[in-house]
């Protein structure tokens, strides 16, 4: 079982994106990786998973860029003395990223047919990329490593759910030897394929998109959102205590979240989202 301080250190590694300029710099940086690089998103469910599993925490810790996703962490970060920044949820940011990058070879590993093929059709119509390697999300990790070594994609989009996708991403990062951006996308492929509907914009702005998703998948998501809420509250208390103890022991507050340095490459315009 992880120590709360270890999870606190993971949270402190999240990049605080506070404005559109920083978001543009992030897109540019992700489009110019020179080694296997993992992009992940941490939300309330992910925090609960990390608090209860050393393996999950290690997988998230292998991420090179970790972004804040959702209203849960938005409420918790100020309690821990950290700014919340913008909500960088993957459902919005990943399509924006794919829309903004110049042409790439993209592999999608996750979910199942027919959703993979439907998502590819949507992406091919709205982005400049080639989507040649589609694999369902139920293979052993060795299968994805072999596929990625054979096809050498520029971007790998994982859509397997937490924490499996983060664990697969960590293994891919260790095994591959070419520049590739590995994106942990959760349900993004299912959303693009129309398997699940996004909440109306007013519901998204209110921070209640989780309730809309629960209404669509009550049996699968009840434990995550309802029972998980109590676990998240307990996790928050433990993290706050860990932060307070560290301040008393060291006399230092939490470090400032890492900021994105200015991009050395030519900016690419952020276009309209898919």
Short mmCIF file of C-alpha atoms in Angstrom, two decimals:
data_model
loop_
_atom_site.label_atom_id
_atom_site.label_comp_id
_atom_site.label_asym_id
_atom_site.label_seq_id
_atom_site.Cartn_x
_atom_site.Cartn_y
_atom_site.Cartn_z
CA UNK A 1 0.00 0.00 0.00
CA UNK A 2 1.52 3.37 -0.99
CA UNK A 3 2.49 5.92 1.60
CA UNK A 4 0.35 9.11 1.25
CA UNK A 5 3.58 11.11 0.85
CA UNK A 6 4.41 9.13 -2.27
CA UNK A 7 1.02 9.98 -3.78
CA UNK A 8 1.50 13.60 -2.69
CA UNK A 9 4.79 13.68 -4.61
CA UNK A 10 2.96 12.39 -7.69
CA UNK A 11 0.35 15.16 -7.39
CA UNK A 12 3.10 17.75 -7.07
CA UNK A 13 4.50 16.57 -10.41
CA UNK A 14 1.32 17.57 -12.24
CA UNK A 15 1.77 20.41 -14.69
CA UNK A 16 -0.39 23.39 -13.82
CA UNK A 17 -1.67 24.83 -17.11
CA UNK A 18 -3.17 28.18 -16.25
CA UNK A 19 -3.84 29.86 -19.61
CA UNK A 20 -4.12 29.27 -23.35
CA UNK A 21 -0.50 30.26 -23.96
CA UNK A 22 0.73 27.50 -21.67
CA UNK A 23 -1.63 25.07 -23.34
CA UNK A 24 -0.20 26.02 -26.76
CA UNK A 25 3.34 25.53 -25.45
CA UNK A 26 2.36 22.11 -24.16
CA UNK A 27 0.93 21.10 -27.54
CA UNK A 28 4.13 22.22 -29.26
CA UNK A 29 6.29 20.33 -26.82
CA UNK A 30 4.27 17.15 -27.16
CA UNK A 31 4.59 17.42 -30.92
CA UNK A 32 8.41 17.48 -30.75
CA UNK A 33 9.29 14.56 -28.46
CA UNK A 34 12.68 12.95 -29.11
CA UNK A 35 12.16 9.76 -27.09
CA UNK A 36 9.27 7.61 -25.81
CA UNK A 37 7.16 10.10 -23.82
CA UNK A 38 4.02 9.35 -21.79
CA UNK A 39 1.14 11.79 -21.38
CA UNK A 40 -1.33 10.93 -18.60
CA UNK A 41 -4.30 12.50 -16.86
CA UNK A 42 -4.98 12.25 -13.12
CA UNK A 43 -8.56 12.49 -11.86
CA UNK A 44 -10.33 11.55 -8.64
CA UNK A 45 -10.65 7.91 -9.67
CA UNK A 46 -6.98 7.77 -10.62
CA UNK A 47 -6.04 9.24 -7.25
CA UNK A 48 -8.07 6.55 -5.47
CA UNK A 49 -6.36 3.87 -7.58
CA UNK A 50 -2.91 5.25 -6.75
CA UNK A 51 -3.70 5.44 -3.04
CA UNK A 52 -4.54 1.74 -3.04
CA UNK A 53 -1.94 0.18 -5.34
CA UNK A 54 1.84 0.40 -5.50
CA UNK A 55 1.74 -0.91 -9.08
CA UNK A 56 -0.73 1.77 -10.20
CA UNK A 57 1.26 4.51 -8.47
CA UNK A 58 4.45 3.35 -10.18
CA UNK A 59 2.69 3.34 -13.55
CA UNK A 60 1.42 6.90 -13.12
CA UNK A 61 4.85 7.96 -11.84
CA UNK A 62 6.35 6.77 -15.15
CA UNK A 63 4.42 9.54 -16.94
CA UNK A 64 6.52 12.35 -18.38
CA UNK A 65 3.61 14.81 -18.47
CA UNK A 66 0.76 14.52 -15.96
CA UNK A 67 -2.28 16.80 -16.22
CA UNK A 68 -5.15 17.56 -13.85
CA UNK A 69 -8.50 16.12 -14.93
CA UNK A 70 -11.82 16.96 -13.31
CA UNK A 71 -13.52 18.82 -10.53
CA UNK A 72 -12.36 16.49 -7.75
CA UNK A 73 -8.70 17.48 -7.96
CA UNK A 74 -9.72 21.07 -8.64
CA UNK A 75 -11.17 21.12 -5.12
CA UNK A 76 -8.30 19.20 -3.52
CA UNK A 77 -5.26 21.02 -4.89
CA UNK A 78 -5.87 24.33 -3.05
CA UNK A 79 -6.30 22.31 0.17
CA UNK A 80 -2.80 20.95 -0.45
CA UNK A 81 -1.43 24.41 -1.16
CA UNK A 82 -1.23 24.02 -4.94
CA UNK A 83 -2.99 25.90 -7.75
CA UNK A 84 -5.62 23.95 -9.69
CA UNK A 85 -5.11 25.59 -13.09
CA UNK A 86 -7.26 24.70 -16.07
CA UNK A 87 -9.20 21.47 -16.29
CA UNK A 88 -7.05 19.53 -18.78
CA UNK A 89 -9.33 16.51 -19.14
CA UNK A 90 -8.32 14.12 -21.86
CA UNK A 91 -11.74 14.00 -23.50
CA UNK A 92 -11.22 17.61 -24.59
CA UNK A 93 -7.45 17.91 -24.76
CA UNK A 94 -6.64 14.77 -26.77
CA UNK A 95 -8.82 15.73 -29.78
CA UNK A 96 -7.36 19.23 -29.59
CA UNK A 97 -3.84 17.79 -29.54
CA UNK A 98 -4.50 15.51 -32.51
CA UNK A 99 -6.15 18.35 -34.42
CA UNK A 100 -3.15 20.62 -33.86
CA UNK A 101 -0.22 18.32 -34.62
CA UNK A 102 1.13 18.03 -38.17
CA UNK A 103 0.66 14.72 -39.97
CA UNK A 104 1.72 11.68 -37.94
CA UNK A 105 1.40 7.90 -37.98
CA UNK A 106 -0.98 7.10 -35.11
CA UNK A 107 -1.73 3.73 -33.52
CA UNK A 108 -4.80 3.14 -31.36
CA UNK A 109 -4.71 0.36 -28.78
CA UNK A 110 -7.84 -0.16 -26.73
CA UNK A 111 -11.62 -0.67 -26.54
CA UNK A 112 -13.02 -3.03 -29.23
CA UNK A 113 -14.71 -3.22 -32.61
CA UNK A 114 -16.81 -1.62 -34.01
CA UNK A 115 -15.82 1.38 -31.88
CA UNK A 116 -12.21 1.34 -33.07
CA UNK A 117 -13.22 1.58 -36.72
CA UNK A 118 -15.85 4.24 -36.03
CA UNK A 119 -13.38 6.34 -34.06
CA UNK A 120 -10.81 6.04 -36.86
CA UNK A 121 -13.35 7.34 -39.38
CA UNK A 122 -14.06 10.36 -37.16
CA UNK A 123 -10.36 11.04 -36.61
CA UNK A 124 -9.44 10.64 -40.27
CA UNK A 125 -12.12 13.16 -41.19
CA UNK A 126 -11.01 15.71 -38.59
CA UNK A 127 -7.24 15.36 -38.25
CA UNK A 128 -4.27 15.14 -40.67
CA UNK A 129 -2.96 11.80 -39.38
CA UNK A 130 -2.75 8.22 -40.66
CA UNK A 131 -4.37 5.60 -38.39
CA UNK A 132 -2.92 2.33 -39.62
CA UNK A 133 -2.62 0.14 -36.53
CA UNK A 134 -5.79 -0.55 -34.53
CA UNK A 135 -5.66 -3.14 -31.74
CA UNK A 136 -8.39 -4.01 -29.24
CA UNK A 137 -7.64 -3.48 -25.57
CA UNK A 138 -7.54 -7.10 -24.35
CA UNK A 139 -4.17 -8.32 -25.60
CA UNK A 140 -1.21 -8.95 -23.27
CA UNK A 141 1.23 -6.06 -23.10
CA UNK A 142 3.79 -8.02 -25.15
CA UNK A 143 1.44 -7.84 -28.14
CA UNK A 144 1.35 -4.03 -28.07
CA UNK A 145 5.12 -3.84 -27.70
CA UNK A 146 5.58 -6.11 -30.72
CA UNK A 147 3.11 -4.06 -32.77
CA UNK A 148 4.76 -0.77 -31.86
CA UNK A 149 8.23 -2.13 -32.67
CA UNK A 150 6.99 -3.35 -36.05
CA UNK A 151 5.05 -0.23 -37.10
CA UNK A 152 7.01 2.46 -35.20
CA UNK A 153 4.11 4.92 -34.81
CA UNK A 154 4.71 8.57 -33.94
CA UNK A 155 1.74 8.58 -31.55
CA UNK A 156 0.13 5.73 -29.61
CA UNK A 157 -3.33 6.41 -28.20
CA UNK A 158 -4.26 3.99 -25.40
CA UNK A 159 -7.93 3.54 -24.53
CA UNK A 160 -8.00 0.80 -21.92
CA UNK A 161 -9.08 2.51 -18.70
CA UNK A 162 -7.16 3.03 -15.47
CA UNK A 163 -4.76 1.64 -14.39
CA UNK A 164 -4.21 -0.86 -17.22
CA UNK A 165 -3.42 1.79 -19.82
CA UNK A 166 -0.91 3.53 -17.54
CA UNK A 167 0.80 0.18 -16.91
CA UNK A 168 0.89 -0.59 -20.64
CA UNK A 169 2.23 2.91 -21.31
CA UNK A 170 5.04 2.41 -18.80
CA UNK A 171 6.01 -0.90 -20.46
CA UNK A 172 5.93 0.65 -23.93
CA UNK A 173 8.11 3.51 -22.72
CA UNK A 174 10.71 1.05 -21.42
CA UNK A 175 10.61 -1.20 -24.49
CA UNK A 176 10.58 1.23 -27.42
CA UNK A 177 13.65 2.97 -28.83
CA UNK A 178 12.15 5.56 -31.19
CA UNK A 179 10.50 8.96 -30.56
CA UNK A 180 6.83 8.31 -29.81
CA UNK A 181 4.16 10.12 -27.83
CA UNK A 182 2.14 7.63 -25.75
CA UNK A 183 -1.20 9.09 -24.67
CA UNK A 184 -3.38 7.56 -21.96
CA UNK A 185 -6.84 8.32 -23.31
CA UNK A 186 -9.33 6.42 -21.15
CA UNK A 187 -12.76 6.46 -22.81
CA UNK A 188 -11.75 8.91 -25.56
CA UNK A 189 -12.16 6.36 -28.38
CA UNK A 190 -15.64 5.40 -27.15
CA UNK A 191 -16.64 9.08 -27.05
CA UNK A 192 -15.29 9.72 -30.55
CA UNK A 193 -17.08 6.63 -31.87
CA UNK A 194 -20.40 7.72 -30.38
CA UNK A 195 -20.60 4.79 -27.98
CA UNK A 196 -21.12 7.26 -25.14
CA UNK A 197 -22.47 10.80 -25.37
CA UNK A 198 -20.75 13.83 -23.90
CA UNK A 199 -22.72 15.84 -21.38
CA UNK A 200 -24.27 19.12 -22.59
CA UNK A 201 -21.85 22.04 -22.37
CA UNK A 202 -23.71 23.57 -19.43
CA UNK A 203 -23.28 20.31 -17.48
CA UNK A 204 -19.59 20.17 -18.41
CA UNK A 205 -19.05 23.75 -17.21
CA UNK A 206 -20.79 22.97 -13.92
CA UNK A 207 -18.37 20.13 -13.20
CA UNK A 208 -21.15 17.53 -13.17
CA UNK A 209 -20.20 15.56 -16.26
CA UNK A 210 -19.48 12.61 -13.99
CA UNK A 211 -23.19 12.50 -13.06
CA UNK A 212 -24.14 12.46 -16.76
CA UNK A 213 -21.78 9.53 -17.34
CA UNK A 214 -23.16 7.73 -14.30
CA UNK A 215 -26.66 8.04 -15.72
CA UNK A 216 -25.46 6.38 -18.95
CA UNK A 217 -23.55 3.54 -17.28
CA UNK A 218 -24.94 3.15 -13.75
CA UNK A 219 -23.89 -0.47 -13.22
CA UNK A 220 -20.30 0.02 -14.34
CA UNK A 221 -19.69 3.45 -12.85
CA UNK A 222 -21.63 3.31 -9.57
CA UNK A 223 -18.66 1.99 -7.64
CA UNK A 224 -16.27 4.53 -9.19
CA UNK A 225 -18.38 7.65 -8.66
CA UNK A 226 -20.56 6.87 -5.65
CA UNK A 227 -18.55 4.53 -3.45
CA UNK A 228 -15.38 6.11 -4.81
CA UNK A 229 -16.48 9.51 -3.50
CA UNK A 230 -16.06 8.30 0.08
CA UNK A 231 -12.64 6.88 -0.75
CA UNK A 232 -11.67 10.16 -2.37
CA UNK A 233 -12.69 12.12 0.73
CA UNK A 234 -10.61 9.80 2.91
CA UNK A 235 -7.68 10.08 0.49
CA UNK A 236 -7.92 13.87 0.66
CA UNK A 237 -7.73 13.83 4.45
CA UNK A 238 -4.70 11.55 4.38
CA UNK A 239 -2.94 13.69 1.79
CA UNK A 240 -3.65 16.88 3.72
CA UNK A 241 -2.22 15.30 6.87
CA UNK A 242 0.87 14.14 4.95
CA UNK A 243 1.39 17.66 3.58
CA UNK A 244 1.01 19.20 7.06
CA UNK A 245 3.44 16.72 8.61
CA UNK A 246 6.03 17.41 5.95
CA UNK A 247 5.78 21.15 6.49
CA UNK A 248 6.25 20.69 10.24
CA UNK A 249 9.21 18.36 9.75
CA UNK A 250 11.04 20.31 7.05
CA UNK A 251 9.74 23.83 7.56
CA UNK A 252 9.08 24.05 3.80
CA UNK A 253 5.85 24.20 1.88
CA UNK A 254 5.10 22.06 -1.16
CA UNK A 255 7.19 22.90 -4.23
CA UNK A 256 5.60 24.87 -7.01
CA UNK A 257 4.16 22.65 -9.76
CA UNK A 258 6.40 22.23 -12.79
CA UNK A 259 5.80 24.73 -15.55
CA UNK A 260 6.26 24.16 -19.25
CA UNK A 261 9.40 25.96 -20.49
CA UNK A 262 9.14 28.04 -23.66
CA UNK A 263 8.93 25.79 -26.71
CA UNK A 264 12.06 25.89 -28.94
CA UNK A 265 10.08 24.94 -32.03
CA UNK A 266 7.76 26.98 -34.22
CA UNK A 267 4.29 27.20 -32.66
CA UNK A 268 1.48 25.32 -34.36
CA UNK A 269 -1.95 26.97 -34.23
CA UNK A 270 -4.60 25.37 -32.06
CA UNK A 271 -7.55 24.83 -34.32
CA UNK A 272 -11.18 24.21 -33.53
CA UNK A 273 -11.75 21.06 -31.50
CA UNK A 274 -13.23 17.95 -33.08
#
